[in-house]
Coordinates of C-alpha atoms in Angstrom, one line a residue:
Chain C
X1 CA 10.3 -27.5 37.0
X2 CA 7.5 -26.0 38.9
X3 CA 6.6 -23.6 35.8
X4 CA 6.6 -27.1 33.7
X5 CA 4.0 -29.1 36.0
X6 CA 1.6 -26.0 36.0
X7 CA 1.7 -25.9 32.2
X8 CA 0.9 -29.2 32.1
X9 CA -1.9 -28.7 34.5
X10 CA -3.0 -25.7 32.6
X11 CA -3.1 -28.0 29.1
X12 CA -4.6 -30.9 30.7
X13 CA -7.3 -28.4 32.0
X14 CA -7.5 -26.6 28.4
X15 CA -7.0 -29.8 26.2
X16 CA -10.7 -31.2 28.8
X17 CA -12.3 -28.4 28.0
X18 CA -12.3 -28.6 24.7
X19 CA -13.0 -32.5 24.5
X20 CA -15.8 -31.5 26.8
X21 CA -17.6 -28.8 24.3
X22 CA -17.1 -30.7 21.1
X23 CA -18.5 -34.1 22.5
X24 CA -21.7 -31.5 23.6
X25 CA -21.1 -30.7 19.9
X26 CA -22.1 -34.8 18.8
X27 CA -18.4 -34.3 17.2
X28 CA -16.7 -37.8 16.3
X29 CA -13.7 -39.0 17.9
X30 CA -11.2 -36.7 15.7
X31 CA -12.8 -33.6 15.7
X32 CA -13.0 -34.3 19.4
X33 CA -9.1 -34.4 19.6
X34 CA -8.9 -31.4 17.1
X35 CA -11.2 -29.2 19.5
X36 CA -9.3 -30.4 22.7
X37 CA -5.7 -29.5 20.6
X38 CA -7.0 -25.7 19.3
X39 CA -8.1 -25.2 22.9
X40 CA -5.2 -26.3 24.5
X41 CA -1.9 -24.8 21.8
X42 CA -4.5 -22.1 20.0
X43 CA -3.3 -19.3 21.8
X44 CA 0.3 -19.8 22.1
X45 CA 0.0 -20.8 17.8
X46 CA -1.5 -17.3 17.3
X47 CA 1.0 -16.0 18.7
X48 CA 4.0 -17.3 17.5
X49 CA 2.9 -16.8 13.9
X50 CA 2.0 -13.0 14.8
X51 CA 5.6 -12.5 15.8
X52 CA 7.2 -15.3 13.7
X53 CA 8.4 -18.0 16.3
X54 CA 8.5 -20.6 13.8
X55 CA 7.9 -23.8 13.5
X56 CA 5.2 -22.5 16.5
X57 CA 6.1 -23.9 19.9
X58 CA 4.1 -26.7 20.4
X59 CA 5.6 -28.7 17.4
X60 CA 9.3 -28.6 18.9
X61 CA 7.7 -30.1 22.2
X62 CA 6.1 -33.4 22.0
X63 CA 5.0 -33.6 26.1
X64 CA 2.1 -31.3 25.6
X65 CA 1.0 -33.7 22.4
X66 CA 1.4 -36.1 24.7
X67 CA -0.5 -34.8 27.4
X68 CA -3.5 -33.4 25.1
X69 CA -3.7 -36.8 23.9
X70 CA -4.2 -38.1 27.4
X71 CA -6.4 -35.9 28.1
X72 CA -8.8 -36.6 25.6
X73 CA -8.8 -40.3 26.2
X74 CA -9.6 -39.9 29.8
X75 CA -12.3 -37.1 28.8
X76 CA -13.8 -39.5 26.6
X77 CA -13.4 -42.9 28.9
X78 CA -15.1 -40.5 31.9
X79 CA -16.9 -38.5 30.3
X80 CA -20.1 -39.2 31.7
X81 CA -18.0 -38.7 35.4
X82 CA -16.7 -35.6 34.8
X83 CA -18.6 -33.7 36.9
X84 CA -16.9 -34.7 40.2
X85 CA -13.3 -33.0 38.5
X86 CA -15.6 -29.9 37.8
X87 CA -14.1 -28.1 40.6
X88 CA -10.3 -29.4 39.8
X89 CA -10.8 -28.7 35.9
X90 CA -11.5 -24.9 37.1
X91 CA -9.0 -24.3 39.0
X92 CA -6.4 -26.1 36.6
X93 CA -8.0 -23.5 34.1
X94 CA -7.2 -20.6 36.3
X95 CA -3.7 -21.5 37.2
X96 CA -3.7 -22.1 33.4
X97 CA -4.5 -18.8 32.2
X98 CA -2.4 -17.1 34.7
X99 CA 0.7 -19.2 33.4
X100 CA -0.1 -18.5 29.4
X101 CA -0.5 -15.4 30.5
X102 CA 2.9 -14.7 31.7
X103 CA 4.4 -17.1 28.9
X104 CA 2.9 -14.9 26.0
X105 CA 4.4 -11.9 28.1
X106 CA 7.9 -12.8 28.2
X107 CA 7.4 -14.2 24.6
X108 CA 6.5 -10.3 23.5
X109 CA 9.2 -8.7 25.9
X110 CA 11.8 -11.3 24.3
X111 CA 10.6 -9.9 20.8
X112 CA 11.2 -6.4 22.0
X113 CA 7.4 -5.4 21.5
X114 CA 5.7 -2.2 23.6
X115 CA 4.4 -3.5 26.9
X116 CA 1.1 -2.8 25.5
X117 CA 1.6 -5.2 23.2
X118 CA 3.0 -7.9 25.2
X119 CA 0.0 -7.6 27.7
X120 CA -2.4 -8.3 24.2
X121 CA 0.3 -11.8 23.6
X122 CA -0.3 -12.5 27.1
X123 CA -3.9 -12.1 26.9
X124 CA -4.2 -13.9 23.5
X125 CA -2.0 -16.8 24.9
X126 CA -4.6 -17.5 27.5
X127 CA -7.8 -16.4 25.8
X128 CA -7.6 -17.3 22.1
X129 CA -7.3 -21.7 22.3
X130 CA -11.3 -20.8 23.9
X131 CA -11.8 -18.4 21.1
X132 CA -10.9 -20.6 18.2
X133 CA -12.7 -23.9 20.2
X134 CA -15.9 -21.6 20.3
X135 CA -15.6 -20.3 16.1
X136 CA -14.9 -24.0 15.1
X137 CA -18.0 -25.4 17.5
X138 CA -19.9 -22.3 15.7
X139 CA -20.6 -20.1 18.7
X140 CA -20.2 -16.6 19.7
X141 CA -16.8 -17.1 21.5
X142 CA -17.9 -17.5 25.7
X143 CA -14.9 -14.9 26.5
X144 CA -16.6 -12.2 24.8
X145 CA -19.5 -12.5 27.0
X146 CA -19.4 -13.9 30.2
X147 CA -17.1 -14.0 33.7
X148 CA -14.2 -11.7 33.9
X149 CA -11.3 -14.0 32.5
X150 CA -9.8 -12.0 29.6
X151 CA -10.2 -9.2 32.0
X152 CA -8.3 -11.1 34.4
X153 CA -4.9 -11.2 32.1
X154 CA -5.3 -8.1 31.3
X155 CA -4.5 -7.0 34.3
X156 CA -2.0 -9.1 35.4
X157 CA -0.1 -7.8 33.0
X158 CA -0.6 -4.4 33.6
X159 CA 0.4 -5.1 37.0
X160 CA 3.5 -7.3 36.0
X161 CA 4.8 -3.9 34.3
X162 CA 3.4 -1.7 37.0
X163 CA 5.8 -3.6 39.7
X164 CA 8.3 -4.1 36.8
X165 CA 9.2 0.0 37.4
X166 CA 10.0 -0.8 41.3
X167 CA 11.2 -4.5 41.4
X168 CA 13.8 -6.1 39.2
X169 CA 13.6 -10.0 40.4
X170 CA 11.9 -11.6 37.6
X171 CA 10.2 -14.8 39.4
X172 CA 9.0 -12.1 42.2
X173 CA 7.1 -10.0 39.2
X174 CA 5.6 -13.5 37.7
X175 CA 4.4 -14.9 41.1
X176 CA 2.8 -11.5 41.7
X177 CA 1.3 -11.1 38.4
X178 CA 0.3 -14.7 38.0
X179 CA -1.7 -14.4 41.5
X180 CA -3.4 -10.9 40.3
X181 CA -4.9 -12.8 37.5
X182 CA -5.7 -16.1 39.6
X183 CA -7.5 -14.0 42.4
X184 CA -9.4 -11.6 40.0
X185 CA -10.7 -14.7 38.4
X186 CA -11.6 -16.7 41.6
X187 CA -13.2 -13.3 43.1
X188 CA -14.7 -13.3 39.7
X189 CA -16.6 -16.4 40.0
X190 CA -17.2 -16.6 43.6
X191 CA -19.3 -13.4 43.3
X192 CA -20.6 -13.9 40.4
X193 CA -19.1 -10.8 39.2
X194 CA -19.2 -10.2 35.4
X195 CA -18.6 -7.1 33.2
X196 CA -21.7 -5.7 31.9
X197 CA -23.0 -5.9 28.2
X198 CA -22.9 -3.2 26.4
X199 CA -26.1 -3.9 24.1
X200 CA -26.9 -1.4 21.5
X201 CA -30.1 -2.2 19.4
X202 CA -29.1 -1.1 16.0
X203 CA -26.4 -1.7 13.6
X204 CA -24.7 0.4 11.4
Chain N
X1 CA 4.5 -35.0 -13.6
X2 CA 1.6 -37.7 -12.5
X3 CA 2.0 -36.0 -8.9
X4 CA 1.0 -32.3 -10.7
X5 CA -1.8 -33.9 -12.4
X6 CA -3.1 -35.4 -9.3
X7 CA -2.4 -32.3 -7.6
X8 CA -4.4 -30.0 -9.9
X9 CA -7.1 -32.5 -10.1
X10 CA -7.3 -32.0 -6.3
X11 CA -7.4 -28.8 -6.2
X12 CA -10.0 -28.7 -8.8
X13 CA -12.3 -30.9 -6.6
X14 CA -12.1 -28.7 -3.4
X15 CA -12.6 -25.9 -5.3
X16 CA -15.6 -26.7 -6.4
X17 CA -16.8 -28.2 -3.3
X18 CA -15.8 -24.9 -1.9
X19 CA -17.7 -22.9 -4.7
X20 CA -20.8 -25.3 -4.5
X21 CA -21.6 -24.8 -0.5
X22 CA -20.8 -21.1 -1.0
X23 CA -23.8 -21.0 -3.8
X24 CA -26.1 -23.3 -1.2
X25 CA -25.5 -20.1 1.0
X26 CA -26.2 -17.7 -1.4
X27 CA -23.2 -15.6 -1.4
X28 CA -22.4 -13.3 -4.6
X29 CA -19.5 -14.7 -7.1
X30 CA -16.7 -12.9 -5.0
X31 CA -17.7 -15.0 -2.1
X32 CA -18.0 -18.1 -4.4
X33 CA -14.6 -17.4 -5.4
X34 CA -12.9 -16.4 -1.7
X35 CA -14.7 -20.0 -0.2
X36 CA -13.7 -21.7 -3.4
X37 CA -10.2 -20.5 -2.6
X38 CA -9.9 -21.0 1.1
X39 CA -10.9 -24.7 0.4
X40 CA -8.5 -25.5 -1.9
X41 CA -5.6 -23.9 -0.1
X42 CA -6.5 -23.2 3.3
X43 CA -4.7 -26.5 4.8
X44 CA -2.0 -26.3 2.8
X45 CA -1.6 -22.2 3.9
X46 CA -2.1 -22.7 7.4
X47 CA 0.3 -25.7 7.4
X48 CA 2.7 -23.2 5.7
X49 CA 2.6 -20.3 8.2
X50 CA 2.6 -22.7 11.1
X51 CA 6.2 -23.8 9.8
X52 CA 7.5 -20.7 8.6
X53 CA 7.0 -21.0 4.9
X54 CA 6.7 -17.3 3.5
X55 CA 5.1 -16.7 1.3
X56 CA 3.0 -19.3 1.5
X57 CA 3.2 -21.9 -1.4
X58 CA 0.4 -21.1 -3.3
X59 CA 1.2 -17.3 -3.8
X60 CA 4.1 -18.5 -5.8
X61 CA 2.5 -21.2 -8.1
X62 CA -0.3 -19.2 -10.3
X63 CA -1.3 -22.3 -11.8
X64 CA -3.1 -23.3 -8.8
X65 CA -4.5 -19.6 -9.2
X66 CA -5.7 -20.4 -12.3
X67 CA -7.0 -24.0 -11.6
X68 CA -8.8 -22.0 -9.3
X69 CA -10.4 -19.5 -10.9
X70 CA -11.3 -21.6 -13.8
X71 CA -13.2 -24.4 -11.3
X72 CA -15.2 -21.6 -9.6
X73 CA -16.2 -20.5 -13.1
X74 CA -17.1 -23.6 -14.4
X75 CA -19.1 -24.6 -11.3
X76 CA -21.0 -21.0 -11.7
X77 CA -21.9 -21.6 -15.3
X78 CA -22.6 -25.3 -14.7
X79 CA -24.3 -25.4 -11.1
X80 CA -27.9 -26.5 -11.9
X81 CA -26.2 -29.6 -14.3
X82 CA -22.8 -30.3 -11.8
X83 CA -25.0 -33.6 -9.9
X84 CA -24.2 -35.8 -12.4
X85 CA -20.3 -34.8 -11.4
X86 CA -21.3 -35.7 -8.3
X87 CA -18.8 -39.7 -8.9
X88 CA -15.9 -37.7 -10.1
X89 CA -15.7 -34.9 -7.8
X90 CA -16.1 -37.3 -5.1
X91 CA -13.0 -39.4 -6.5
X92 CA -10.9 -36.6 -7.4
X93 CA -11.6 -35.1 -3.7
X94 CA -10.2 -38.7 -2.2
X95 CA -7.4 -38.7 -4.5
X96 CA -7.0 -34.8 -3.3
X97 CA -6.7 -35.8 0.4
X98 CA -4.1 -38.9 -0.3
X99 CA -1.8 -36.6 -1.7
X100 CA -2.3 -33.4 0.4
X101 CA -1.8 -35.1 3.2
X102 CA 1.6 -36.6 1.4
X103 CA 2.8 -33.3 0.9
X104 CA 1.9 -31.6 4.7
X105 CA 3.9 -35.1 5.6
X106 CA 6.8 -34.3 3.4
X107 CA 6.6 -30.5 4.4
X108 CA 7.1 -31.6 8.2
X109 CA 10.1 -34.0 7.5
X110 CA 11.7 -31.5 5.4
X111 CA 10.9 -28.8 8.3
X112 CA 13.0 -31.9 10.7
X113 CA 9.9 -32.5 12.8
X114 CA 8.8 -35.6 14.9
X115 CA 6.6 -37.7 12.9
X116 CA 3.2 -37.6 15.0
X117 CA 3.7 -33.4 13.7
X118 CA 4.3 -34.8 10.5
X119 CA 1.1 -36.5 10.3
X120 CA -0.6 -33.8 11.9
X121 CA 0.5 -31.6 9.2
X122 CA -0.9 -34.0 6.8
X123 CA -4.4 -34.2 8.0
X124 CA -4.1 -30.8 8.5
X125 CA -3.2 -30.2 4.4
X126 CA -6.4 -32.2 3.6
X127 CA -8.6 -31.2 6.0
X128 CA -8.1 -28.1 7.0
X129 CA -9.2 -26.5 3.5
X130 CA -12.8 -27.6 4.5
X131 CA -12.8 -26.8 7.8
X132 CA -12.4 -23.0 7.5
X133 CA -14.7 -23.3 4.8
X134 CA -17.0 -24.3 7.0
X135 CA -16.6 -21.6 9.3
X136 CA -16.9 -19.3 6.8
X137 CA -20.2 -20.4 6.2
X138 CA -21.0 -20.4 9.6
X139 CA -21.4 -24.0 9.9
X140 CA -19.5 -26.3 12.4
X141 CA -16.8 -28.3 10.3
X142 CA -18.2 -31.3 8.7
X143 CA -15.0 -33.3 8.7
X144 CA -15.9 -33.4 13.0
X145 CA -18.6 -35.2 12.6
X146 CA -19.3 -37.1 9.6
X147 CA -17.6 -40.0 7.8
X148 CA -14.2 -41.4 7.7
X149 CA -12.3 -38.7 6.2
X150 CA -9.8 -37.3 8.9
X151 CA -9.5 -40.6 10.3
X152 CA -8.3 -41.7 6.8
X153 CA -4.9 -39.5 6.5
X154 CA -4.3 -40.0 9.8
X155 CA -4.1 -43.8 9.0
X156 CA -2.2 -42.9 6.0
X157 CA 0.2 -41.0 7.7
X158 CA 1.0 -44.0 10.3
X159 CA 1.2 -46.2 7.0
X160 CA 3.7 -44.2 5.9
X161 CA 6.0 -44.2 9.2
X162 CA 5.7 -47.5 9.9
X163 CA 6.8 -48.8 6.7
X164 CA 9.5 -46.1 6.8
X165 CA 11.2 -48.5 8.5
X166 CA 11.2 -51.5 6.3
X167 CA 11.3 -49.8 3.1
X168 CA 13.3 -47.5 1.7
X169 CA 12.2 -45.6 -1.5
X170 CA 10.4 -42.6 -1.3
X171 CA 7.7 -43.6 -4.3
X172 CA 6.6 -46.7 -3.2
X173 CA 6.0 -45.3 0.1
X174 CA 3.7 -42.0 -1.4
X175 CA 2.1 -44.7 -3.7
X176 CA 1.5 -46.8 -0.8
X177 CA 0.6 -45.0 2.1
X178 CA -1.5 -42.8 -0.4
X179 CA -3.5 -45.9 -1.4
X180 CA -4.2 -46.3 2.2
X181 CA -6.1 -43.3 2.6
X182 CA -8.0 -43.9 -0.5
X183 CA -8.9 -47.0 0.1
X184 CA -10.1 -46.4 3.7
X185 CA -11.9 -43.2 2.4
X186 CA -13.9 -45.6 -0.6
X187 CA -14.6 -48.5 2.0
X188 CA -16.2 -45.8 4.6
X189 CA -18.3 -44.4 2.3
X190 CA -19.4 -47.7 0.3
X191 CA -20.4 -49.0 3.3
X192 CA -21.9 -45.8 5.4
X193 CA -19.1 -46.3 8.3
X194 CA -18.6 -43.3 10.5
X195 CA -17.1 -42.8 13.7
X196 CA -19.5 -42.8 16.4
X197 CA -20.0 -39.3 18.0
X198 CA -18.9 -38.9 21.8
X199 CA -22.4 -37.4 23.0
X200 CA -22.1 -35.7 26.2
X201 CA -24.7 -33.5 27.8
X202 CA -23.8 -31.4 30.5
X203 CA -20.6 -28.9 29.7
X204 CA -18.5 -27.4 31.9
Chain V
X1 CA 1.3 12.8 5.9
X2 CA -1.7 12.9 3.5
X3 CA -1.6 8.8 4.1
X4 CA -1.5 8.9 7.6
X5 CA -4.5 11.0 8.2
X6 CA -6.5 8.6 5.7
X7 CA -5.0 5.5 7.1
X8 CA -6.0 6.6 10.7
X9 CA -9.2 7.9 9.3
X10 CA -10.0 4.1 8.2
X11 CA -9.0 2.6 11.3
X12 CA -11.3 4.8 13.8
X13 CA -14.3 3.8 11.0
X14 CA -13.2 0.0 11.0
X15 CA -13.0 0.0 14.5
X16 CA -15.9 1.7 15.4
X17 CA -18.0 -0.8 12.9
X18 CA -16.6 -3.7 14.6
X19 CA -17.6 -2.5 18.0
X20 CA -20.9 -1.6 16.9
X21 CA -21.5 -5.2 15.8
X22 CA -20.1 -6.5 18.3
X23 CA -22.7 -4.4 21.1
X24 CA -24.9 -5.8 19.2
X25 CA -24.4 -9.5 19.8
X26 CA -24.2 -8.4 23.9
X27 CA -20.7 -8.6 23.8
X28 CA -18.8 -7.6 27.2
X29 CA -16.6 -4.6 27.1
X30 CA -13.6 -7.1 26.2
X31 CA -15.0 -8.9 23.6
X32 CA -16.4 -5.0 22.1
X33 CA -12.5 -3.9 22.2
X34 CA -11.2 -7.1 20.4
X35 CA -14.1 -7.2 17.5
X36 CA -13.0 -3.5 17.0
X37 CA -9.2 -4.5 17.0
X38 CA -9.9 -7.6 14.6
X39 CA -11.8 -5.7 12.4
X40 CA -9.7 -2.6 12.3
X41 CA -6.4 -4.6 11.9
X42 CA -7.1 -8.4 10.7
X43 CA -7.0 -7.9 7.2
X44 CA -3.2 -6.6 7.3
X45 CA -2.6 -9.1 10.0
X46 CA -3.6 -12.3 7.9
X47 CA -1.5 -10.3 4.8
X48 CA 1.7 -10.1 6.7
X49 CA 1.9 -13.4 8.0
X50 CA 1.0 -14.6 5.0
X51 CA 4.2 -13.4 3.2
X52 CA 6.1 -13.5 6.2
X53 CA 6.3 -9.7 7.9
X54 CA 6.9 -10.7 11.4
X55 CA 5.7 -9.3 14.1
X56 CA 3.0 -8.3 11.9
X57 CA 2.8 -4.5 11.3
X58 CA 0.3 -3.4 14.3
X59 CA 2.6 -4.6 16.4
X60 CA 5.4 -2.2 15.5
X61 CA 3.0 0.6 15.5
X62 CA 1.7 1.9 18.7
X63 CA -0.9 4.9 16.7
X64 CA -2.5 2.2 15.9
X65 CA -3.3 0.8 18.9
X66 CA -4.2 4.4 20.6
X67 CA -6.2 4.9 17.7
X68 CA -8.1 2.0 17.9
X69 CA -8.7 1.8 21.9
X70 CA -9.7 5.4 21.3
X71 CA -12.1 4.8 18.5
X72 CA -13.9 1.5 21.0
X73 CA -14.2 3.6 24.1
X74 CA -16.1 6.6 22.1
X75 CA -17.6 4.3 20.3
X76 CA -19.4 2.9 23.9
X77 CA -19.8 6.3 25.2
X78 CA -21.3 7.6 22.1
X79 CA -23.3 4.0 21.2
X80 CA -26.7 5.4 21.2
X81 CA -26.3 8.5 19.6
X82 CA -23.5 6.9 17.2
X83 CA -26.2 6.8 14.3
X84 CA -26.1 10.6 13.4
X85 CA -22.6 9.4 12.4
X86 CA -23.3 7.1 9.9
X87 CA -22.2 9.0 7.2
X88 CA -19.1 10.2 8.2
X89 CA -18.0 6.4 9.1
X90 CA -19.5 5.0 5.8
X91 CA -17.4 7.9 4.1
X92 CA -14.5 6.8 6.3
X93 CA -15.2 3.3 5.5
X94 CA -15.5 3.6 2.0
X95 CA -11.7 5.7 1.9
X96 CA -10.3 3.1 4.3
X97 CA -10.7 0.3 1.9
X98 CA -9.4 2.0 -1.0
X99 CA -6.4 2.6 0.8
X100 CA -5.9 -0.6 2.8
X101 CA -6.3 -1.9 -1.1
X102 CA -3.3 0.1 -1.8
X103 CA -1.3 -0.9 0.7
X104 CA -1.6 -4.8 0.8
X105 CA -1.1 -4.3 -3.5
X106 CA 2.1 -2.4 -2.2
X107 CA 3.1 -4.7 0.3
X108 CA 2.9 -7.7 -2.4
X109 CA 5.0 -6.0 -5.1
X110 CA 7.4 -5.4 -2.3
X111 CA 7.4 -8.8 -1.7
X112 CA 8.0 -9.3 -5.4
X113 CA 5.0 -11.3 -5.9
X114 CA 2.7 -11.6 -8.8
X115 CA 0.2 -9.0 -9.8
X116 CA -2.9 -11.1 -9.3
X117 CA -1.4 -12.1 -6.1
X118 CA -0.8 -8.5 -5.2
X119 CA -4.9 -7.5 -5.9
X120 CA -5.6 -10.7 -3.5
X121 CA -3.3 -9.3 -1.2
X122 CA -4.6 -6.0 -1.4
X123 CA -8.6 -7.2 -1.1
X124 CA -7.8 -9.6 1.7
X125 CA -6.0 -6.5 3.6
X126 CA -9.2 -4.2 3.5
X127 CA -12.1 -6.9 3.9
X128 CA -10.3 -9.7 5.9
X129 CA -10.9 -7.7 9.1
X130 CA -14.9 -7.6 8.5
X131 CA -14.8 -10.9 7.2
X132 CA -13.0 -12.0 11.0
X133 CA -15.2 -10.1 12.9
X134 CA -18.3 -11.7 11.5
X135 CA -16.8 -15.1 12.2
X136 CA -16.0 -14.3 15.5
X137 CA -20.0 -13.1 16.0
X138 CA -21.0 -16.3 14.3
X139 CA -22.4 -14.6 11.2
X140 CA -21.7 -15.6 7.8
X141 CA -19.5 -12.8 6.1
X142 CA -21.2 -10.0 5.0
X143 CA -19.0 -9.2 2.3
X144 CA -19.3 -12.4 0.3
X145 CA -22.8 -11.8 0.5
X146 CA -24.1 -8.0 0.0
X147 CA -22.7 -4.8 -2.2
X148 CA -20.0 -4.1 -3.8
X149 CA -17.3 -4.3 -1.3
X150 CA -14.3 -6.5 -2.2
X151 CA -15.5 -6.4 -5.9
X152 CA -14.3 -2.3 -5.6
X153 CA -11.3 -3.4 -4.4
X154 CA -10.7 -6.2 -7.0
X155 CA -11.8 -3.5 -9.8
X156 CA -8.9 -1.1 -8.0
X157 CA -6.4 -3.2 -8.1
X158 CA -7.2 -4.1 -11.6
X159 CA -6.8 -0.8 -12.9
X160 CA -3.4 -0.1 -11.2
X161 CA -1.9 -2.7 -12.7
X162 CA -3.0 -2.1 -16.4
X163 CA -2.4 1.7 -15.4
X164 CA 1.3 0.6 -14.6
X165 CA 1.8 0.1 -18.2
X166 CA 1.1 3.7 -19.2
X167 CA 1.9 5.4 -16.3
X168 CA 5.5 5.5 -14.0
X169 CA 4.6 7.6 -11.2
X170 CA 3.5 5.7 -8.5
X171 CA 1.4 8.4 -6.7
X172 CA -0.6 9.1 -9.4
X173 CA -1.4 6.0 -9.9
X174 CA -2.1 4.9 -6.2
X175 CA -4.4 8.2 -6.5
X176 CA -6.4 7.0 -10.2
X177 CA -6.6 3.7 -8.2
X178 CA -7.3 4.7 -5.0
X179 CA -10.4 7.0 -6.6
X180 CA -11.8 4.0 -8.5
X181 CA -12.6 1.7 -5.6
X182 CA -14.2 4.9 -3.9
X183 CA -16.2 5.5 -6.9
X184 CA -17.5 2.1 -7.7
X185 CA -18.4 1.6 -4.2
X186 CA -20.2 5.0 -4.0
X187 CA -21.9 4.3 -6.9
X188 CA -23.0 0.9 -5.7
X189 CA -24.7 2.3 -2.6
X190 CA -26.2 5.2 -4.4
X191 CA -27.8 3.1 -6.8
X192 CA -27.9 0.2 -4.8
X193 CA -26.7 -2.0 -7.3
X194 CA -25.3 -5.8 -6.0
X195 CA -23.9 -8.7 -7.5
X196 CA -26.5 -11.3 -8.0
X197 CA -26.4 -14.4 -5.5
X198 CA -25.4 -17.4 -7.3
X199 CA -28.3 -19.2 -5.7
X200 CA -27.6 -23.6 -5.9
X201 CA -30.0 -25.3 -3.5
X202 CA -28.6 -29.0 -3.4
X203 CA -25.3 -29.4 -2.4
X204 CA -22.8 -32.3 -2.7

């Protein structure tokens, strides 16, 4: 139940953010919805057809349809008062990420992958819906460059199978894990802390 | 039979829509051929591995392989004389749509999933071929922002579920709810209706 | 054994060229790893869940994985004295896509799937990754635009099947095969010969 309302919150936050870049984008009202859908189930898509989960999850579920649908309406309808949810949206986002995070983890650990592994599904979970909204609005992906937020999953999953050697409670381990990433990212932004750029003039 | 001719003639169309931007970018003939490709089956694949269909349909059809290949050469050899193909293409390429996005329809109901998938599969079929190849040419995806042309499978698809309910045989259905995406499709472009775009400034 | 080395040989060059490119757009140390994981391993990715080998093959194989995380943090150490190596990584380059050839040509007979399937398979799996990579940096694909890359491969895979008639042992022929993708692109960059654009400035 509580895993279920911070999902949604994460997809509302997701499925904005994406309605939010493509209307930037002068997109019309459908590839508004498409952007806000990638954004929200991209991640979780890529990974279930990397390991085979299919139909992919968010096709057996019709509340996050639901719920990205919403989203998009009320993007559009308040779209030009947005701003004032700027804070909410964020941390929606963060709680968000933490959550996929921890989703695409068990989804790996259920498939009997290397932990290495399932910390890259729990990554690409929470990182890869802003990847694919970024290639389809034609820009470099933002996660690539700026803010530590993939940085952030990574991790909270290496501590989620750090702790995993010493604790055996489950909900304990995702709690912890969840709030690694959810701190990192707030530290992150508070203090304007990014990873640096590694900018090397010529190509090969 | 009539469905296979329609078929091939829409894959003929988005083939050489495909193999006509890829010249605009000046890309070599394997390029031609790879965006000529991914526009003619690049919906209908991504439908396929989002529902578990493996191989994906068009590695087991060469016809469509050959369709293929023959369109990209004839749109080579002919390129500085194709304008006056400009009516046909165009009508074969709204015939294409109405009966891809029949078949990612039927694909979902045969897969048992709720109808609002179903029709997301659809648009997805007809759409989708052009959006990656407009990624590929590093532009962002025409079908977000111009004309009725989304808009007019979803419709389509609704058709097709609403009258589900009053009427029972298959063909008339297809025949019906494809006519309904044609004829929206013909009526947007006769008369220059598009949706608006959702312009939004600031981003988040 | 002999395999191995080559196969690891391609992935260090593949990764190594992605996270050059992808220093070169600014990216954050992230974004450098996953450019050189895309590129290294996003050909066979988009091959196996295309036919269906799920999780896809990276994900069973943790050499892979070292290799590549290896191959990214030299990479950054190394980035501004990385050009001396240009060479050995073309060299590398040039045998990894011979062999990734191989392999996805491999992969589709196993999947008992037709020969001209198998050569797409088998070009897709060595220039999908570069082709995802420049996506992801918002460029249009280098390979459908300069040398002869995939056109090597296609010629490859060619000859292995016409070989196939003559000849029954399958590592002479993967070897004959092999050699004439290295060749031809050798040859290519020598004498820097190119496929000709096919140049069409209006578009429908």
């Amino acid at each position: 139940m509580f895993f279920q309302i911070v999902d949604i919150l994460g997809t509302i936050a997701f499925a904005i953010s994406g309605a939010l870049v493509a209307m930037n984008k002068r997109m019309d009202p459908f590839g508004v919805l498409i952007i806000a859908f990638v954004t929200a189930v991209g991640g979780g898509t890529l990974r279930d057809i990397m390991i085979g989960i299919e139909p992919v999850s968010w096709m057996k579920n019709m509340t996050f349809v639901y719920v990205i649908i919403g989203s998009v309406v009320f993007a559009v309808l308040f779209r030009k008062r947005i701003n004032f949810l700027r804070k909410s949206l964020f941390l929606f986002d963060t709680i968000g990420i933490a959550l996929y995070t921890l989703v695409g983890i068990e989804t790996g650990l259920i498939a009997g992958l290397h932990p290495i592994i399932c910390i890259a599904l729990g990554t690409m979970t929470a990182c890869f819906g802003g990847v694919l909204r970024d290639v389809l609005c034609n820009e470099i992906p933002v996660v690539f460059r700026k803010e530590i937020y993939a940085t952030a999953c990574i991790l909270g999953g290496f501590t989620y199978f750090i702790l995993r050697k010493f604790l055996y409670d489950e909900n304990y381990l995702f709690v912890i894990a969840g709030l690694v990433v959810i701190v990192i990212r707030l530290i992150a932004v508070r203090f304007k802390i990014s990873l640096p750029s590694l900018y090397k003039k010529d190509n090969i």
